[in-house]
Protein backbone atom coordinates (compact mmCIF):
# COMPACT_ATOMS: atom_id res chain seq x y z
CA UNK A 1 0.00 0.00 0.00
CA UNK A 2 2.78 2.45 0.82
CA UNK A 3 4.33 2.05 -2.64
CA UNK A 4 1.00 3.10 -4.18
CA UNK A 5 0.88 6.20 -1.98
CA UNK A 6 4.47 7.14 -2.83
CA UNK A 7 3.80 6.67 -6.54
CA UNK A 8 0.50 8.57 -6.33
CA UNK A 9 2.09 11.54 -4.58
CA UNK A 10 4.75 11.71 -7.29
CA UNK A 11 2.12 11.53 -10.02
CA UNK A 12 0.11 14.36 -8.48
CA UNK A 13 3.15 16.62 -8.30
CA UNK A 14 4.28 15.82 -11.86
CA UNK A 15 0.79 16.27 -13.31
CA UNK A 16 0.25 19.58 -11.55
CA UNK A 17 3.60 20.81 -12.85
CA UNK A 18 2.77 19.54 -16.34
CA UNK A 19 -0.61 21.27 -16.29
CA UNK A 20 1.00 24.66 -15.76
CA UNK A 21 3.66 23.92 -18.37
CA UNK A 22 0.91 23.08 -20.87
CA UNK A 23 -0.62 26.54 -20.53
CA UNK A 24 1.95 27.51 -23.12
CA UNK A 25 2.29 25.51 -26.25
CA UNK A 26 3.78 22.07 -26.65
CA UNK A 27 3.17 18.40 -27.04
CA UNK A 28 1.51 17.03 -23.87
CA UNK A 29 3.68 13.90 -23.86
CA UNK A 30 6.86 15.95 -24.10
CA UNK A 31 5.70 18.16 -21.23
CA UNK A 32 4.89 15.17 -19.01
CA UNK A 33 8.29 13.62 -19.80
CA UNK A 34 9.92 16.95 -18.90
CA UNK A 35 7.93 17.01 -15.65
CA UNK A 36 9.09 13.51 -14.71
CA UNK A 37 12.71 14.42 -15.49
CA UNK A 38 12.42 17.62 -13.44
CA UNK A 39 10.84 15.65 -10.56
CA UNK A 40 13.72 13.16 -10.52
CA UNK A 41 16.60 15.59 -11.18
CA UNK A 42 15.50 18.33 -8.77
CA UNK A 43 15.65 16.10 -5.71
CA UNK A 44 11.90 16.39 -5.17
CA UNK A 45 11.46 12.64 -5.56
CA UNK A 46 14.07 11.90 -2.90
CA UNK A 47 12.59 14.49 -0.52
CA UNK A 48 9.10 13.07 -0.88
CA UNK A 49 10.29 9.50 -0.41
CA UNK A 50 12.14 10.45 2.77
CA UNK A 51 9.24 12.51 4.16
CA UNK A 52 6.69 9.77 3.43
CA UNK A 53 8.87 7.10 5.03
CA UNK A 54 9.05 9.17 8.21
CA UNK A 55 5.28 9.64 8.23
CA UNK A 56 4.64 5.93 7.66
CA UNK A 57 7.02 4.93 10.46
CA UNK A 58 5.63 7.45 12.93
CA UNK A 59 1.93 6.89 12.18
CA UNK A 60 1.87 3.31 10.89
CA UNK A 61 -1.84 2.47 10.75
CA UNK A 62 -3.45 5.74 11.76
CA UNK A 63 -5.06 6.80 8.48
CA UNK A 64 -6.75 9.80 10.08
CA UNK A 65 -3.35 11.23 11.01
CA UNK A 66 -1.54 10.19 7.83
CA UNK A 67 -3.92 11.83 5.33
CA UNK A 68 -3.32 15.49 6.29
CA UNK A 69 0.40 14.82 6.62
CA UNK A 70 0.52 13.47 3.06
CA UNK A 71 -1.32 16.55 1.77
CA UNK A 72 1.16 18.72 3.63
CA UNK A 73 4.07 16.87 1.97
CA UNK A 74 2.49 17.42 -1.46
CA UNK A 75 2.04 21.14 -0.83
CA UNK A 76 5.58 21.60 0.49
CA UNK A 77 7.15 19.83 -2.48
CA UNK A 78 5.28 21.44 -5.35
CA UNK A 79 7.38 22.13 -8.41
CA UNK A 80 6.84 25.62 -9.73
CA UNK A 81 6.70 26.37 -13.41
CA UNK A 82 8.69 29.40 -14.43
CA UNK A 83 7.86 30.51 -17.99
CA UNK A 84 10.76 31.20 -20.32
PDB file of N, CA and C in Angstrom:
ATOM      1  N   UNK A   1       0.812  -1.195   0.000  1.00  0.00           N
ATOM      2  CA  UNK A   1       0.000   0.000   0.000  1.00  0.00           C
ATOM      3  C   UNK A   1       0.856   1.260   0.000  1.00  0.00           C
ATOM      4  N   UNK A   2       1.954   1.248   0.733  1.00  0.00           N
ATOM      5  CA  UNK A   2       2.784   2.445   0.820  1.00  0.00           C
ATOM      6  C   UNK A   2       3.413   2.797  -0.518  1.00  0.00           C
ATOM      7  N   UNK A   3       3.765   1.786  -1.316  1.00  0.00           N
ATOM      8  CA  UNK A   3       4.326   2.054  -2.643  1.00  0.00           C
ATOM      9  C   UNK A   3       3.318   2.789  -3.516  1.00  0.00           C
ATOM     10  N   UNK A   4       2.048   2.426  -3.410  1.00  0.00           N
ATOM     11  CA  UNK A   4       0.996   3.101  -4.183  1.00  0.00           C
ATOM     12  C   UNK A   4       0.876   4.561  -3.759  1.00  0.00           C
ATOM     13  N   UNK A   5       0.972   4.820  -2.475  1.00  0.00           N
ATOM     14  CA  UNK A   5       0.879   6.197  -1.981  1.00  0.00           C
ATOM     15  C   UNK A   5       2.074   7.007  -2.470  1.00  0.00           C
ATOM     16  N   UNK A   6       3.262   6.438  -2.376  1.00  0.00           N
ATOM     17  CA  UNK A   6       4.472   7.139  -2.827  1.00  0.00           C
ATOM     18  C   UNK A   6       4.366   7.455  -4.314  1.00  0.00           C
ATOM     19  N   UNK A   7       3.945   6.467  -5.098  1.00  0.00           N
ATOM     20  CA  UNK A   7       3.798   6.670  -6.542  1.00  0.00           C
ATOM     21  C   UNK A   7       2.713   7.707  -6.832  1.00  0.00           C
ATOM     22  N   UNK A   8       1.602   7.625  -6.121  1.00  0.00           N
ATOM     23  CA  UNK A   8       0.504   8.566  -6.331  1.00  0.00           C
ATOM     24  C   UNK A   8       0.885  10.001  -6.014  1.00  0.00           C
ATOM     25  N   UNK A   9       1.630  10.199  -4.946  1.00  0.00           N
ATOM     26  CA  UNK A   9       2.090  11.544  -4.582  1.00  0.00           C
ATOM     27  C   UNK A   9       2.983  12.100  -5.690  1.00  0.00           C
ATOM     28  N   UNK A  10       3.880  11.281  -6.191  1.00  0.00           N
ATOM     29  CA  UNK A  10       4.748  11.711  -7.288  1.00  0.00           C
ATOM     30  C   UNK A  10       3.956  12.069  -8.530  1.00  0.00           C
ATOM     31  N   UNK A  11       2.964  11.259  -8.848  1.00  0.00           N
ATOM     32  CA  UNK A  11       2.118  11.530 -10.021  1.00  0.00           C
ATOM     33  C   UNK A  11       1.376  12.852  -9.873  1.00  0.00           C
ATOM     34  N   UNK A  12       0.834  13.107  -8.701  1.00  0.00           N
ATOM     35  CA  UNK A  12       0.115  14.360  -8.480  1.00  0.00           C
ATOM     36  C   UNK A  12       1.019  15.568  -8.695  1.00  0.00           C
ATOM     37  N   UNK A  13       2.220  15.496  -8.170  1.00  0.00           N
ATOM     38  CA  UNK A  13       3.147  16.615  -8.300  1.00  0.00           C
ATOM     39  C   UNK A  13       3.559  16.814  -9.757  1.00  0.00           C
ATOM     40  N   UNK A  14       3.872  15.723 -10.449  1.00  0.00           N
ATOM     41  CA  UNK A  14       4.283  15.822 -11.861  1.00  0.00           C
ATOM     42  C   UNK A  14       3.126  16.330 -12.718  1.00  0.00           C
ATOM     43  N   UNK A  15       1.923  15.845 -12.499  1.00  0.00           N
ATOM     44  CA  UNK A  15       0.787  16.274 -13.313  1.00  0.00           C
ATOM     45  C   UNK A  15       0.411  17.722 -13.058  1.00  0.00           C
ATOM     46  N   UNK A  16       0.528  18.170 -11.820  1.00  0.00           N
ATOM     47  CA  UNK A  16       0.254  19.580 -11.549  1.00  0.00           C
ATOM     48  C   UNK A  16       1.282  20.454 -12.264  1.00  0.00           C
ATOM     49  N   UNK A  17       2.535  20.082 -12.165  1.00  0.00           N
ATOM     50  CA  UNK A  17       3.605  20.813 -12.849  1.00  0.00           C
ATOM     51  C   UNK A  17       3.362  20.814 -14.356  1.00  0.00           C
ATOM     52  N   UNK A  18       3.010  19.657 -14.902  1.00  0.00           N
ATOM     53  CA  UNK A  18       2.770  19.539 -16.340  1.00  0.00           C
ATOM     54  C   UNK A  18       1.591  20.394 -16.778  1.00  0.00           C
ATOM     55  N   UNK A  19       0.553  20.457 -15.957  1.00  0.00           N
ATOM     56  CA  UNK A  19      -0.615  21.273 -16.287  1.00  0.00           C
ATOM     57  C   UNK A  19      -0.211  22.726 -16.507  1.00  0.00           C
ATOM     58  N   UNK A  20       0.595  23.267 -15.612  1.00  0.00           N
ATOM     59  CA  UNK A  20       0.998  24.660 -15.761  1.00  0.00           C
ATOM     60  C   UNK A  20       1.959  24.841 -16.927  1.00  0.00           C
ATOM     61  N   UNK A  21       2.776  23.848 -17.200  1.00  0.00           N
ATOM     62  CA  UNK A  21       3.662  23.918 -18.368  1.00  0.00           C
ATOM     63  C   UNK A  21       2.853  23.902 -19.661  1.00  0.00           C
ATOM     64  N   UNK A  22       1.736  23.198 -19.665  1.00  0.00           N
ATOM     65  CA  UNK A  22       0.908  23.079 -20.874  1.00  0.00           C
ATOM     66  C   UNK A  22       0.108  24.342 -21.171  1.00  0.00           C
ATOM     67  N   UNK A  23       0.110  25.299 -20.260  1.00  0.00           N
ATOM     68  CA  UNK A  23      -0.617  26.536 -20.530  1.00  0.00           C
ATOM     69  C   UNK A  23       0.025  27.282 -21.689  1.00  0.00           C
ATOM     70  N   UNK A  24       1.290  27.007 -21.922  1.00  0.00           N
ATOM     71  CA  UNK A  24       1.952  27.514 -23.117  1.00  0.00           C
ATOM     72  C   UNK A  24       1.636  26.556 -24.244  1.00  0.00           C
ATOM     73  N   UNK A  25       2.522  26.430 -25.153  1.00  0.00           N
ATOM     74  CA  UNK A  25       2.293  25.507 -26.248  1.00  0.00           C
ATOM     75  C   UNK A  25       3.252  24.333 -26.105  1.00  0.00           C
ATOM     76  N   UNK A  26       2.892  23.227 -26.686  1.00  0.00           N
ATOM     77  CA  UNK A  26       3.779  22.071 -26.649  1.00  0.00           C
ATOM     78  C   UNK A  26       3.008  20.776 -26.698  1.00  0.00           C
ATOM     79  N   UNK A  27       3.724  19.740 -26.993  1.00  0.00           N
ATOM     80  CA  UNK A  27       3.166  18.405 -27.039  1.00  0.00           C
ATOM     81  C   UNK A  27       2.967  17.912 -25.602  1.00  0.00           C
ATOM     82  N   UNK A  28       1.750  17.467 -25.253  1.00  0.00           N
ATOM     83  CA  UNK A  28       1.506  17.029 -23.866  1.00  0.00           C
ATOM     84  C   UNK A  28       2.450  15.925 -23.407  1.00  0.00           C
ATOM     85  N   UNK A  29       2.797  15.000 -24.282  1.00  0.00           N
ATOM     86  CA  UNK A  29       3.677  13.899 -23.863  1.00  0.00           C
ATOM     87  C   UNK A  29       5.085  14.395 -23.579  1.00  0.00           C
ATOM     88  N   UNK A  30       5.538  15.381 -24.347  1.00  0.00           N
ATOM     89  CA  UNK A  30       6.855  15.954 -24.095  1.00  0.00           C
ATOM     90  C   UNK A  30       6.873  16.703 -22.765  1.00  0.00           C
ATOM     91  N   UNK A  31       5.778  17.392 -22.475  1.00  0.00           N
ATOM     92  CA  UNK A  31       5.700  18.165 -21.228  1.00  0.00           C
ATOM     93  C   UNK A  31       5.675  17.226 -20.023  1.00  0.00           C
ATOM     94  N   UNK A  32       4.937  16.128 -20.115  1.00  0.00           N
ATOM     95  CA  UNK A  32       4.892  15.171 -19.009  1.00  0.00           C
ATOM     96  C   UNK A  32       6.264  14.536 -18.806  1.00  0.00           C
ATOM     97  N   UNK A  33       6.936  14.185 -19.903  1.00  0.00           N
ATOM     98  CA  UNK A  33       8.295  13.621 -19.796  1.00  0.00           C
ATOM     99  C   UNK A  33       9.241  14.630 -19.145  1.00  0.00           C
ATOM    100  N   UNK A  34       9.105  15.894 -19.516  1.00  0.00           N
ATOM    101  CA  UNK A  34       9.918  16.947 -18.904  1.00  0.00           C
ATOM    102  C   UNK A  34       9.605  17.058 -17.409  1.00  0.00           C
ATOM    103  N   UNK A  35       8.325  16.948 -17.055  1.00  0.00           N
ATOM    104  CA  UNK A  35       7.932  17.009 -15.647  1.00  0.00           C
ATOM    105  C   UNK A  35       8.522  15.873 -14.838  1.00  0.00           C
ATOM    106  N   UNK A  36       8.514  14.668 -15.400  1.00  0.00           N
ATOM    107  CA  UNK A  36       9.093  13.513 -14.711  1.00  0.00           C
ATOM    108  C   UNK A  36      10.588  13.710 -14.524  1.00  0.00           C
ATOM    109  N   UNK A  37      11.262  14.187 -15.580  1.00  0.00           N
ATOM    110  CA  UNK A  37      12.707  14.422 -15.488  1.00  0.00           C
ATOM    111  C   UNK A  37      13.015  15.482 -14.429  1.00  0.00           C
ATOM    112  N   UNK A  38      12.231  16.547 -14.430  1.00  0.00           N
ATOM    113  CA  UNK A  38      12.422  17.616 -13.437  1.00  0.00           C
ATOM    114  C   UNK A  38      12.190  17.082 -12.030  1.00  0.00           C
ATOM    115  N   UNK A  39      11.176  16.254 -11.865  1.00  0.00           N
ATOM    116  CA  UNK A  39      10.841  15.649 -10.564  1.00  0.00           C
ATOM    117  C   UNK A  39      12.002  14.805 -10.043  1.00  0.00           C
ATOM    118  N   UNK A  40      12.605  14.032 -10.925  1.00  0.00           N
ATOM    119  CA  UNK A  40      13.716  13.163 -10.518  1.00  0.00           C
ATOM    120  C   UNK A  40      15.000  13.956 -10.296  1.00  0.00           C
ATOM    121  N   UNK A  41      15.323  14.870 -11.224  1.00  0.00           N
ATOM    122  CA  UNK A  41      16.596  15.587 -11.180  1.00  0.00           C
ATOM    123  C   UNK A  41      16.659  16.672 -10.104  1.00  0.00           C
ATOM    124  N   UNK A  42      15.507  17.213  -9.721  1.00  0.00           N
ATOM    125  CA  UNK A  42      15.501  18.330  -8.775  1.00  0.00           C
ATOM    126  C   UNK A  42      15.665  17.891  -7.320  1.00  0.00           C
ATOM    127  N   UNK A  43      15.563  16.588  -7.078  1.00  0.00           N
ATOM    128  CA  UNK A  43      15.647  16.096  -5.709  1.00  0.00           C
ATOM    129  C   UNK A  43      14.287  16.014  -5.029  1.00  0.00           C
ATOM    130  N   UNK A  44      13.247  16.435  -5.735  1.00  0.00           N
ATOM    131  CA  UNK A  44      11.904  16.395  -5.172  1.00  0.00           C
ATOM    132  C   UNK A  44      11.500  14.962  -4.862  1.00  0.00           C
ATOM    133  N   UNK A  45      11.813  14.051  -5.767  1.00  0.00           N
ATOM    134  CA  UNK A  45      11.463  12.641  -5.562  1.00  0.00           C
ATOM    135  C   UNK A  45      12.100  12.100  -4.293  1.00  0.00           C
ATOM    136  N   UNK A  46      13.367  12.384  -4.097  1.00  0.00           N
ATOM    137  CA  UNK A  46      14.067  11.904  -2.898  1.00  0.00           C
ATOM    138  C   UNK A  46      13.492  12.525  -1.632  1.00  0.00           C
ATOM    139  N   UNK A  47      13.166  13.818  -1.685  1.00  0.00           N
ATOM    140  CA  UNK A  47      12.586  14.493  -0.518  1.00  0.00           C
ATOM    141  C   UNK A  47      11.245  13.881  -0.141  1.00  0.00           C
ATOM    142  N   UNK A  48      10.422  13.634  -1.142  1.00  0.00           N
ATOM    143  CA  UNK A  48       9.102  13.068  -0.883  1.00  0.00           C
ATOM    144  C   UNK A  48       9.228  11.663  -0.311  1.00  0.00           C
ATOM    145  N   UNK A  49      10.091  10.869  -0.898  1.00  0.00           N
ATOM    146  CA  UNK A  49      10.291   9.501  -0.411  1.00  0.00           C
ATOM    147  C   UNK A  49      10.714   9.518   1.058  1.00  0.00           C
ATOM    148  N   UNK A  50      11.657  10.365   1.386  1.00  0.00           N
ATOM    149  CA  UNK A  50      12.143  10.454   2.770  1.00  0.00           C
ATOM    150  C   UNK A  50      11.036  10.942   3.716  1.00  0.00           C
ATOM    151  N   UNK A  51      10.321  11.972   3.321  1.00  0.00           N
ATOM    152  CA  UNK A  51       9.241  12.505   4.161  1.00  0.00           C
ATOM    153  C   UNK A  51       8.140  11.473   4.382  1.00  0.00           C
ATOM    154  N   UNK A  52       7.747  10.775   3.313  1.00  0.00           N
ATOM    155  CA  UNK A  52       6.692   9.771   3.434  1.00  0.00           C
ATOM    156  C   UNK A  52       7.128   8.590   4.302  1.00  0.00           C
ATOM    157  N   UNK A  53       8.378   8.179   4.179  1.00  0.00           N
ATOM    158  CA  UNK A  53       8.866   7.095   5.034  1.00  0.00           C
ATOM    159  C   UNK A  53       8.777   7.480   6.503  1.00  0.00           C
ATOM    160  N   UNK A  54       9.135   8.707   6.823  1.00  0.00           N
ATOM    161  CA  UNK A  54       9.053   9.170   8.211  1.00  0.00           C
ATOM    162  C   UNK A  54       7.606   9.170   8.706  1.00  0.00           C
ATOM    163  N   UNK A  55       6.693   9.615   7.850  1.00  0.00           N
ATOM    164  CA  UNK A  55       5.277   9.641   8.233  1.00  0.00           C
ATOM    165  C   UNK A  55       4.771   8.219   8.446  1.00  0.00           C
ATOM    166  N   UNK A  56       5.111   7.312   7.540  1.00  0.00           N
ATOM    167  CA  UNK A  56       4.639   5.934   7.664  1.00  0.00           C
ATOM    168  C   UNK A  56       5.190   5.258   8.919  1.00  0.00           C
ATOM    169  N   UNK A  57       6.432   5.530   9.268  1.00  0.00           N
ATOM    170  CA  UNK A  57       7.019   4.932  10.463  1.00  0.00           C
ATOM    171  C   UNK A  57       6.404   5.514  11.735  1.00  0.00           C
ATOM    172  N   UNK A  58       6.146   6.794  11.729  1.00  0.00           N
ATOM    173  CA  UNK A  58       5.626   7.446  12.935  1.00  0.00           C
ATOM    174  C   UNK A  58       4.137   7.193  13.160  1.00  0.00           C
ATOM    175  N   UNK A  59       3.394   6.999  12.074  1.00  0.00           N
ATOM    176  CA  UNK A  59       1.932   6.890  12.181  1.00  0.00           C
ATOM    177  C   UNK A  59       1.437   5.661  11.422  1.00  0.00           C
ATOM    178  N   UNK A  60       2.051   4.538  11.661  1.00  0.00           N
ATOM    179  CA  UNK A  60       1.874   3.311  10.889  1.00  0.00           C
ATOM    180  C   UNK A  60       0.460   3.051  10.377  1.00  0.00           C
ATOM    181  N   UNK A  61      -0.502   2.847  11.210  1.00  0.00           N
ATOM    182  CA  UNK A  61      -1.841   2.472  10.746  1.00  0.00           C
ATOM    183  C   UNK A  61      -2.903   3.495  11.098  1.00  0.00           C
ATOM    184  N   UNK A  62      -2.509   4.695  11.393  1.00  0.00           N
ATOM    185  CA  UNK A  62      -3.453   5.737  11.763  1.00  0.00           C
ATOM    186  C   UNK A  62      -3.768   6.584  10.530  1.00  0.00           C
ATOM    187  N   UNK A  63      -4.741   6.138   9.746  1.00  0.00           N
ATOM    188  CA  UNK A  63      -5.062   6.799   8.482  1.00  0.00           C
ATOM    189  C   UNK A  63      -5.597   8.210   8.677  1.00  0.00           C
ATOM    190  N   UNK A  64      -6.229   8.458   9.797  1.00  0.00           N
ATOM    191  CA  UNK A  64      -6.751   9.802  10.076  1.00  0.00           C
ATOM    192  C   UNK A  64      -5.597  10.789  10.224  1.00  0.00           C
ATOM    193  N   UNK A  65      -4.521  10.372  10.830  1.00  0.00           N
ATOM    194  CA  UNK A  65      -3.353  11.231  11.014  1.00  0.00           C
ATOM    195  C   UNK A  65      -2.515  11.325   9.741  1.00  0.00           C
ATOM    196  N   UNK A  66      -2.400  10.229   9.004  1.00  0.00           N
ATOM    197  CA  UNK A  66      -1.543  10.188   7.826  1.00  0.00           C
ATOM    198  C   UNK A  66      -2.069  11.073   6.695  1.00  0.00           C
ATOM    199  N   UNK A  67      -3.362  11.103   6.479  1.00  0.00           N
ATOM    200  CA  UNK A  67      -3.917  11.827   5.325  1.00  0.00           C
ATOM    201  C   UNK A  67      -3.537  13.310   5.294  1.00  0.00           C
ATOM    202  N   UNK A  68      -3.726  14.077   6.371  1.00  0.00           N
ATOM    203  CA  UNK A  68      -3.323  15.487   6.292  1.00  0.00           C
ATOM    204  C   UNK A  68      -1.808  15.656   6.175  1.00  0.00           C
ATOM    205  N   UNK A  69      -1.049  14.726   6.734  1.00  0.00           N
ATOM    206  CA  UNK A  69       0.404  14.817   6.620  1.00  0.00           C
ATOM    207  C   UNK A  69       0.852  14.605   5.179  1.00  0.00           C
ATOM    208  N   UNK A  70       0.201  13.696   4.465  1.00  0.00           N
ATOM    209  CA  UNK A  70       0.525  13.468   3.056  1.00  0.00           C
ATOM    210  C   UNK A  70       0.187  14.712   2.236  1.00  0.00           C
ATOM    211  N   UNK A  71      -0.959  15.318   2.488  1.00  0.00           N
ATOM    212  CA  UNK A  71      -1.322  16.550   1.772  1.00  0.00           C
ATOM    213  C   UNK A  71      -0.317  17.658   2.048  1.00  0.00           C
ATOM    214  N   UNK A  72       0.156  17.732   3.271  1.00  0.00           N
ATOM    215  CA  UNK A  72       1.164  18.720   3.626  1.00  0.00           C
ATOM    216  C   UNK A  72       2.461  18.480   2.856  1.00  0.00           C
ATOM    217  N   UNK A  73       2.866  17.222   2.722  1.00  0.00           N
ATOM    218  CA  UNK A  73       4.071  16.875   1.966  1.00  0.00           C
ATOM    219  C   UNK A  73       3.912  17.291   0.505  1.00  0.00           C
ATOM    220  N   UNK A  74       2.746  17.039  -0.064  1.00  0.00           N
ATOM    221  CA  UNK A  74       2.495  17.420  -1.460  1.00  0.00           C
ATOM    222  C   UNK A  74       2.604  18.933  -1.624  1.00  0.00           C
ATOM    223  N   UNK A  75       2.003  19.685  -0.735  1.00  0.00           N
ATOM    224  CA  UNK A  75       2.040  21.142  -0.832  1.00  0.00           C
ATOM    225  C   UNK A  75       3.449  21.695  -0.661  1.00  0.00           C
ATOM    226  N   UNK A  76       4.216  21.125   0.243  1.00  0.00           N
ATOM    227  CA  UNK A  76       5.584  21.603   0.491  1.00  0.00           C
ATOM    228  C   UNK A  76       6.526  21.304  -0.660  1.00  0.00           C
ATOM    229  N   UNK A  77       6.228  20.272  -1.436  1.00  0.00           N
ATOM    230  CA  UNK A  77       7.155  19.833  -2.484  1.00  0.00           C
ATOM    231  C   UNK A  77       6.655  20.129  -3.893  1.00  0.00           C
ATOM    232  N   UNK A  78       5.767  21.083  -4.024  1.00  0.00           N
ATOM    233  CA  UNK A  78       5.276  21.443  -5.349  1.00  0.00           C
ATOM    234  C   UNK A  78       6.424  21.957  -6.204  1.00  0.00           C
ATOM    235  N   UNK A  79       6.375  21.628  -7.466  1.00  0.00           N
ATOM    236  CA  UNK A  79       7.378  22.131  -8.410  1.00  0.00           C
ATOM    237  C   UNK A  79       6.739  23.308  -9.140  1.00  0.00           C
ATOM    238  N   UNK A  80       7.414  24.421  -9.145  1.00  0.00           N
ATOM    239  CA  UNK A  80       6.844  25.623  -9.726  1.00  0.00           C
ATOM    240  C   UNK A  80       7.323  25.788 -11.147  1.00  0.00           C
ATOM    241  N   UNK A  81       6.390  26.118 -12.005  1.00  0.00           N
ATOM    242  CA  UNK A  81       6.696  26.368 -13.412  1.00  0.00           C
ATOM    243  C   UNK A  81       7.084  27.825 -13.568  1.00  0.00           C
ATOM    244  N   UNK A  82       8.236  28.040 -14.152  1.00  0.00           N
ATOM    245  CA  UNK A  82       8.686  29.400 -14.430  1.00  0.00           C
ATOM    246  C   UNK A  82       8.749  29.547 -15.947  1.00  0.00           C
ATOM    247  N   UNK A  83       7.875  30.379 -16.528  1.00  0.00           N
ATOM    248  CA  UNK A  83       7.864  30.505 -17.992  1.00  0.00           C
ATOM    249  C   UNK A  83       9.164  31.105 -18.505  1.00  0.00           C
ATOM    250  N   UNK A  84       9.511  30.714 -19.696  1.00  0.00           N
ATOM    251  CA  UNK A  84      10.757  31.196 -20.316  1.00  0.00           C
ATOM    252  C   UNK A  84      10.567  32.564 -20.905  1.00  0.00           C
TER     253      UNK A  84
END
